[in-house]
Amino acid sequence: MEREWAFSTKLLHNEWKVDRETGAVSVPIQHASTFHQFDFDLFGKYDYSRSGNPTREALEETIAALEGGVRGFAFASGMAAISTAFLLLSKGDHVLVTEDVYGGTYRMITEVLGRFGIEYTFVDMTDLRAVAENIRPNTKVIYMETPSNPLLKVTDIQGVVKLAKAHGCLTFLDNTFMTPALQRPLDLGVDIVLHSATKFLAGHSDVVAGLAVVKDEELGKELYKLQNAFGAVLGVQDAWLVLRGLKTLHVRLKQSSESAAAIAKYLACHPKVEEVYYPGLDNHPGHDIQRHQAAGFGAVLSFRLADEEAARTFVRNVRLPVFAVSLGAVESILSYPAKMSHAAMPKEERLRRGITDGLLRLSVGLEDVNDLIRDFEQALSFVKERPSVPST
Ligand SMILES: Cc1ncc(COP(=O)(O)O)c(C=O)c1O
């Protein structure tokens, strides 16, 4: 049997490498919203761009192949992909969700799904016993995000899939932090892989996009129906930007992950940093599972300073990373989850989940790692020491 190409080769040499009509080495952008039908009785492959568009299809087939699925779908944002997948649920169904979930997904579940009579429970998905205990007869979906945002908690994917299959539930997994370069959930039995393609897949902070991939044809047909019915499809310019970004995914993620590991080690030894959350650190509780189920630890880490004032001082003094919402770009991005990704979460919920006022999240980009560390060193020098508690 012919050996499959490596992932980095597949990113470049696929069905979409050259346009069959012209030989162009970039996927043509097809702007048409509608398509002329040459035969009254026999319509062509495309009729209207919400239902199907050649440029979007190139991206959908590319992500399906990279994730090892049969069908991919491109949406106007990660949240559009996630929300459309949730439309598979009906009134009276129950969804079990990882506690440490992206704030926008939390908002969709708590403020929207509830209104449609869909029940939900948040659970610490690193604890398989808690997952098993919270499955109900009406549980239809178990929703994972691993490593999670922003605490980088690692879920045992196969463990959850086993429980889901035993109870006839579907599994969804948000693979934004890993991408198929590092983690292939469909190979581990997951039913739907979801992405904010805004992040590493596109990689340049210049597009908002979402993707979903399935391995089962029937599920693919259902999701296609929902994509077309709900209509939150990705525009063609944006589909092209994601396709272009994908070509360098492997090399970007490799470099950024290496730098993230070095920065995590540096921060872990710094006296003003109270905790570092990065699955690549030996003492991370999910380190072994991550090593087993993924091909790397990724380029995102979080770290905890003493309090909000310490975080503010650090952000004001750091020079290289942009201070912004989002992650997974060529430039390093520093975020403050309490006011950014998790602003939609009530404070007490946020604190209960460990998303404290001193927590910062860093998505490592492609800057020289020594420059980043030097910059962090100078920014941390402005942060006040936490006053020591006098011993009694
Ligand atoms: C893990 C994760 N999932 C989903 C989303 C939502 O994606 P989008 O912003 O593209 O709608 C985000 C955005 O930050 C995210 O970090």
Coordinates of C-alpha atoms and ligand atoms in Angstrom, one line a residue:
M1 CA 0.0 0.0 0.0
E2 CA 1.2 3.5 -0.8
R3 CA 2.4 5.3 2.3
E4 CA 0.3 8.3 3.3
W5 CA 2.0 11.7 3.1
A6 CA 3.0 13.3 6.3
F7 CA 0.7 16.0 7.7
S8 CA 3.0 18.9 6.7
T9 CA 3.1 17.6 3.1
K10 CA -0.7 17.1 3.1
L11 CA -1.2 20.7 4.0
L12 CA 0.3 21.6 0.6
H13 CA -0.2 18.7 -1.7
N14 CA -3.9 17.9 -1.8
E15 CA -6.7 17.9 -4.3
W16 CA -6.8 21.7 -4.2
K17 CA -3.1 22.2 -5.1
V18 CA -3.8 23.4 -8.6
D19 CA -7.0 24.6 -10.3
R20 CA -7.9 22.0 -12.9
E21 CA -9.2 24.6 -15.4
T22 CA -6.3 27.0 -15.3
G23 CA -3.4 25.4 -13.4
A24 CA -3.6 28.3 -10.9
V25 CA -1.7 27.3 -7.7
S26 CA -4.2 29.1 -5.5
V27 CA -7.8 28.2 -5.0
P28 CA -9.9 30.6 -7.2
I29 CA -12.4 32.8 -5.2
Q30 CA -15.8 32.2 -6.6
H31 CA -17.9 35.2 -5.7
A32 CA -21.1 34.2 -7.4
S33 CA -24.2 34.0 -5.1
T34 CA -26.1 32.0 -7.7
F35 CA -25.4 29.6 -10.6
H36 CA -27.0 29.4 -14.0
Q37 CA -28.7 26.1 -14.7
F38 CA -28.0 24.9 -18.3
D39 CA -30.7 22.2 -18.2
F40 CA -34.3 22.8 -17.1
D41 CA -34.5 19.2 -15.7
L42 CA -31.0 18.5 -14.6
F43 CA -29.4 21.1 -12.3
G44 CA -25.7 21.4 -11.9
K45 CA -23.7 20.7 -8.7
Y46 CA -24.1 24.3 -7.4
D47 CA -27.3 26.3 -7.4
Y48 CA -27.0 28.9 -4.6
S49 CA -23.9 29.8 -2.5
R50 CA -25.5 29.3 0.9
S51 CA -26.1 25.7 -0.2
G52 CA -22.8 25.2 -1.8
N53 CA -19.9 27.2 -3.2
P54 CA -16.7 25.9 -4.8
T55 CA -14.3 28.1 -2.7
R56 CA -16.0 27.2 0.5
E57 CA -16.1 23.5 -0.6
A58 CA -12.3 23.5 -1.1
L59 CA -11.9 24.5 2.5
E60 CA -14.6 22.1 3.7
E61 CA -12.9 19.2 1.9
T62 CA -9.5 20.2 3.0
I63 CA -10.4 20.3 6.8
A64 CA -12.3 17.0 6.4
A65 CA -9.2 15.3 5.0
L66 CA -6.9 16.8 7.6
E67 CA -9.1 15.7 10.5
G68 CA -9.6 12.3 9.0
G69 CA -13.4 12.9 8.5
V70 CA -15.7 12.4 5.6
R71 CA -17.3 15.8 5.5
G72 CA -16.4 19.3 6.6
F73 CA -18.5 22.5 7.0
A74 CA -17.3 26.1 7.1
F75 CA -19.2 28.7 9.1
A76 CA -19.1 32.4 9.6
S77 CA -17.4 32.0 13.0
G78 CA -16.4 29.3 15.6
M79 CA -19.5 30.2 17.5
A80 CA -21.6 29.7 14.3
A81 CA -20.1 26.2 13.9
I82 CA -20.7 25.3 17.6
S83 CA -24.3 26.8 17.6
T84 CA -25.2 25.0 14.4
A85 CA -23.9 21.7 15.8
F86 CA -26.1 22.3 18.9
L87 CA -29.1 22.5 16.6
L88 CA -28.9 18.7 16.4
L89 CA -30.5 18.8 19.9
S90 CA -34.3 19.0 20.5
K91 CA -36.5 20.2 23.3
G92 CA -36.1 17.9 26.3
D93 CA -32.6 16.8 25.4
H94 CA -29.7 17.1 27.9
V95 CA -26.1 18.1 27.1
L96 CA -23.2 17.5 29.4
V97 CA -20.5 20.1 29.0
T98 CA -17.0 20.5 30.2
E99 CA -16.9 23.0 33.1
D100 CA -13.8 24.9 31.7
V101 CA -15.5 25.8 28.4
Y102 CA -14.9 28.9 26.2
G103 CA -17.0 31.8 27.5
G104 CA -19.0 32.2 24.3
T105 CA -20.0 28.5 24.3
Y106 CA -21.0 29.0 27.9
R107 CA -23.2 31.9 26.9
M108 CA -24.8 30.0 24.0
I109 CA -25.6 27.1 26.3
T110 CA -26.8 29.0 29.3
E111 CA -28.6 31.9 27.7
V112 CA -29.9 30.4 24.4
L113 CA -30.2 26.6 24.6
G114 CA -32.1 26.8 27.9
R115 CA -34.8 29.0 26.2
F116 CA -35.4 26.2 23.8
G117 CA -36.0 23.6 26.5
I118 CA -32.5 22.0 26.2
E119 CA -31.1 21.0 29.6
Y120 CA -27.4 21.2 30.5
T121 CA -25.0 20.3 33.2
F122 CA -21.4 21.5 33.5
V123 CA -19.0 18.9 34.9
D124 CA -15.2 18.7 35.5
M125 CA -14.4 16.5 32.5
T126 CA -11.0 15.6 33.8
D127 CA -13.0 13.4 36.3
L128 CA -14.5 10.5 34.4
R129 CA -16.5 9.4 37.4
A130 CA -18.2 12.7 37.5
V131 CA -18.9 12.5 33.8
A132 CA -20.5 9.0 34.3
E133 CA -22.5 10.2 37.3
N134 CA -24.0 13.1 35.4
I135 CA -25.2 11.2 32.3
R136 CA -29.0 11.2 32.2
P137 CA -31.4 9.1 30.2
N138 CA -32.0 12.2 28.0
T139 CA -28.3 13.1 27.6
K140 CA -27.8 13.4 23.8
V141 CA -24.4 15.1 23.6
I142 CA -21.2 15.2 25.7
Y143 CA -19.3 18.4 24.9
M144 CA -15.5 18.4 25.3
E145 CA -12.9 21.1 25.0
T146 CA -9.3 19.9 25.5
P147 CA -7.0 21.4 26.4
S148 CA -9.5 23.8 27.7
N149 CA -9.7 27.5 27.6
P150 CA -8.1 29.2 29.7
L151 CA -6.9 26.6 32.3
L152 CA -5.5 24.1 29.8
K153 CA -7.3 21.2 31.5
V154 CA -6.9 17.9 29.7
T155 CA -9.8 15.5 29.1
D156 CA -9.2 11.8 28.5
I157 CA -11.0 11.8 25.1
Q158 CA -11.2 8.0 24.7
G159 CA -12.5 7.7 28.3
V160 CA -15.4 10.1 27.6
V161 CA -16.1 8.6 24.2
K162 CA -16.4 5.1 25.8
L163 CA -18.9 6.5 28.3
A164 CA -20.8 8.3 25.6
K165 CA -21.1 5.3 23.4
A166 CA -22.3 3.1 26.3
H167 CA -25.1 5.6 26.8
G168 CA -25.9 6.3 23.1
C169 CA -24.8 9.9 23.2
L170 CA -22.9 11.9 20.6
T171 CA -19.6 13.5 21.4
F172 CA -18.6 17.0 20.3
L173 CA -15.0 18.3 20.7
D174 CA -13.7 21.8 20.3
N175 CA -10.2 21.2 18.8
T176 CA -9.3 24.9 18.5
F177 CA -6.2 24.8 20.7
M178 CA -4.7 21.7 19.1
T179 CA -5.8 21.6 15.4
P180 CA -5.4 18.4 13.5
A181 CA -1.7 19.0 13.4
L182 CA -1.5 17.9 17.1
Q183 CA -4.8 16.1 17.9
R184 CA -7.2 14.1 15.7
P185 CA -10.4 13.5 17.8
L186 CA -12.3 11.6 15.1
D187 CA -9.6 8.9 15.2
L188 CA -10.3 8.6 19.0
G189 CA -14.1 8.1 18.3
V190 CA -15.4 11.6 18.6
D191 CA -18.5 12.3 16.4
I192 CA -18.1 16.1 15.6
V193 CA -14.9 18.1 15.7
L194 CA -15.4 21.9 16.0
H195 CA -13.0 24.7 15.4
S196 CA -12.7 28.4 15.8
A197 CA -10.6 28.6 12.6
T198 CA -10.1 32.3 13.5
K199 CA -7.2 30.9 15.6
F200 CA -4.3 28.6 14.6
L201 CA -5.9 27.3 11.4
A202 CA -6.1 30.7 9.8
G203 CA -3.3 32.0 12.0
H204 CA -2.9 35.6 11.1
S205 CA -5.5 37.6 13.1
D206 CA -7.2 38.6 9.9
V207 CA -10.3 36.4 9.6
V208 CA -13.2 35.1 11.8
A209 CA -14.3 31.6 10.8
G210 CA -15.5 28.3 12.1
L211 CA -15.3 24.7 11.0
A212 CA -17.0 21.4 11.8
V213 CA -16.0 17.9 10.7
V214 CA -17.8 14.5 11.0
K215 CA -16.8 11.0 10.2
D216 CA -20.2 9.5 9.7
E217 CA -22.1 10.1 6.4
E218 CA -25.5 10.2 8.0
L219 CA -24.5 12.7 10.6
G220 CA -22.9 14.7 7.8
K221 CA -26.2 14.8 6.0
E222 CA -27.9 16.1 9.1
L223 CA -25.3 18.8 9.7
Y224 CA -25.4 19.8 6.1
K225 CA -29.2 20.3 6.4
L226 CA -28.6 22.5 9.5
Q227 CA -25.8 24.5 7.9
N228 CA -28.1 25.3 4.9
A229 CA -31.1 25.9 7.0
F230 CA -29.5 28.1 9.6
G231 CA -27.3 29.7 6.9
A232 CA -24.3 30.9 9.0
V233 CA -21.9 30.0 6.2
L234 CA -18.4 31.4 5.7
G235 CA -17.9 34.0 2.9
V236 CA -15.6 33.1 0.1
Q237 CA -12.8 35.7 0.8
D238 CA -12.6 34.4 4.3
A239 CA -12.6 30.7 3.1
W240 CA -9.6 31.6 0.9
L241 CA -7.8 33.3 3.9
V242 CA -8.3 30.1 6.0
L243 CA -7.0 28.0 3.1
R244 CA -3.9 30.2 2.8
G245 CA -3.3 30.1 6.5
L246 CA -3.6 26.3 6.6
K247 CA -0.6 25.9 4.3
T248 CA 1.8 27.0 7.1
L249 CA -0.1 25.5 10.0
H250 CA 2.4 22.8 10.8
V251 CA 5.5 25.0 10.8
R252 CA 3.8 27.8 12.8
L253 CA 2.5 25.5 15.4
K254 CA 5.8 23.7 15.7
Q255 CA 7.7 26.9 16.3
S256 CA 5.1 28.4 18.6
S257 CA 4.8 25.2 20.7
E258 CA 8.5 25.0 21.2
S259 CA 8.6 28.6 22.4
A260 CA 5.5 28.1 24.6
A261 CA 7.3 25.2 26.4
A262 CA 10.4 27.4 27.0
I263 CA 8.2 30.3 28.3
A264 CA 6.2 28.0 30.5
K265 CA 9.4 26.7 32.1
Y266 CA 10.7 30.2 32.6
L267 CA 7.5 31.4 34.2
A268 CA 7.2 28.3 36.4
C269 CA 10.5 29.3 38.1
H270 CA 9.7 33.0 38.5
P271 CA 8.9 34.0 42.1
K272 CA 6.1 36.5 41.2
V273 CA 4.3 33.8 39.1
E274 CA 2.0 31.8 41.4
E275 CA 1.0 29.1 38.9
V276 CA 1.6 28.1 35.3
Y277 CA -1.0 26.1 33.4
Y278 CA 0.6 24.3 30.4
P279 CA 0.1 20.6 29.6
G280 CA 3.7 20.3 28.5
L281 CA 5.0 20.8 32.1
D282 CA 5.8 17.5 33.8
N283 CA 3.7 18.5 36.9
H284 CA 0.6 19.4 34.9
P285 CA -2.2 16.9 36.0
G286 CA -3.1 16.1 32.4
H287 CA 0.5 15.8 31.1
D288 CA 0.5 12.0 30.6
I289 CA -3.0 11.9 29.0
Q290 CA -2.0 14.7 26.7
R291 CA 1.2 12.9 25.7
H292 CA -0.8 9.8 24.9
Q293 CA -3.7 11.3 23.0
A294 CA -2.0 14.2 21.1
A295 CA 1.2 14.9 19.2
G296 CA 2.2 18.0 21.2
F297 CA 1.2 20.4 23.9
G298 CA 0.3 23.4 21.9
A299 CA 1.2 27.1 21.9
V300 CA -1.2 28.4 24.6
L301 CA -0.5 28.7 28.3
S302 CA -1.9 30.6 31.2
F303 CA -0.3 31.9 34.3
R304 CA -1.5 33.4 37.5
L305 CA -0.1 36.5 39.2
A306 CA -1.2 37.6 42.7
D307 CA -4.2 39.7 41.8
E308 CA -5.8 42.1 39.2
E309 CA -3.3 44.8 40.1
A310 CA -0.4 42.5 39.3
A311 CA -2.0 41.5 36.0
R312 CA -2.6 45.1 35.1
T313 CA 1.0 46.1 35.9
F314 CA 2.3 43.3 33.8
V315 CA 0.0 44.1 30.8
R316 CA 1.0 47.8 31.0
N317 CA 4.7 47.0 30.9
V318 CA 5.0 44.2 28.5
R319 CA 6.0 45.3 25.0
L320 CA 5.9 42.5 22.5
P321 CA 2.6 40.6 22.8
V322 CA -0.6 42.4 21.7
F323 CA -3.1 42.7 24.6
A324 CA -6.2 41.3 22.9
V325 CA -9.0 38.8 22.7
S326 CA -8.2 35.8 20.5
L327 CA -5.2 33.5 20.2
G328 CA -3.4 31.3 17.7
A329 CA -1.7 34.0 15.5
V330 CA 1.7 34.8 14.2
E331 CA 2.0 37.5 16.8
S332 CA 1.9 36.6 20.5
I333 CA -1.4 37.5 22.1
L334 CA -1.8 38.2 25.8
S335 CA -5.4 38.0 27.1
Y336 CA -7.1 38.7 30.4
P337 CA -9.8 36.0 30.6
A338 CA -11.8 37.7 33.4
K339 CA -12.6 40.7 31.2
M340 CA -12.2 39.0 27.8
S341 CA -12.9 35.4 26.8
H342 CA -14.8 34.7 30.0
A343 CA -16.5 38.1 30.5
A344 CA -19.8 36.3 29.8
M345 CA -19.4 34.1 32.9
P346 CA -20.8 35.4 36.2
K347 CA -17.9 36.3 38.6
E348 CA -18.7 33.6 41.2
E349 CA -18.8 30.9 38.4
R350 CA -15.6 32.2 37.0
L351 CA -13.8 32.1 40.3
R352 CA -15.2 28.7 41.2
R353 CA -13.6 27.4 38.0
G354 CA -10.2 28.9 38.9
I355 CA -10.4 31.8 36.4
T356 CA -9.1 34.3 39.0
D357 CA -8.5 38.0 38.7
G358 CA -4.7 37.5 38.5
L359 CA -4.9 35.0 35.5
L360 CA -3.4 35.9 32.2
R361 CA -3.5 33.7 29.0
L362 CA -0.7 33.8 26.5
S363 CA -0.8 32.5 23.0
V364 CA 2.7 32.3 21.8
G365 CA 3.5 33.6 18.3
L366 CA 6.6 33.5 16.1
E367 CA 8.8 36.1 17.8
D368 CA 12.2 35.1 18.9
V369 CA 11.7 33.2 22.2
N370 CA 14.6 34.9 23.9
D371 CA 13.1 38.3 23.1
L372 CA 9.8 37.2 24.6
I373 CA 11.4 36.0 27.8
R374 CA 13.5 39.2 28.0
D375 CA 10.3 41.2 27.6
F376 CA 8.5 39.2 30.3
E377 CA 11.4 39.6 32.6
Q378 CA 11.3 43.4 32.4
A379 CA 7.5 43.5 32.7
L380 CA 7.5 41.2 35.8
S381 CA 10.1 43.5 37.4
F382 CA 7.4 46.1 37.8
V383 CA 5.0 43.7 39.5
K384 CA 4.9 44.1 43.3
E385 CA 5.8 41.0 45.4
R386 CA 2.7 39.6 47.1
P387 CA 3.0 40.7 50.8
S388 CA 4.1 37.7 52.8
V389 CA 1.6 36.5 55.4
P390 CA 3.3 36.8 58.8
S391 CA 3.7 33.4 60.5
T392 CA 2.1 33.1 63.8
Ligands
LIG1 C1 -11.8 27.4 22.3 C2 -12.7 28.3 21.5 N1 -13.7 27.8 20.9 C3 -14.6 28.6 20.2 C4 -14.3 30.0 20.1 C5 -15.3 30.8 19.3 O1 -14.8 31.1 18.0 P1 -15.1 32.4 17.2 O2 -14.5 33.6 18.0 O3 -14.4 32.2 15.9 O4 -16.6 32.5 17.0 C6 -13.2 30.5 20.7 C7 -12.9 32.0 20.5 O5 -12.0 32.5 21.2 C8 -12.3 29.6 21.4 O6 -11.2 30.1 22.0

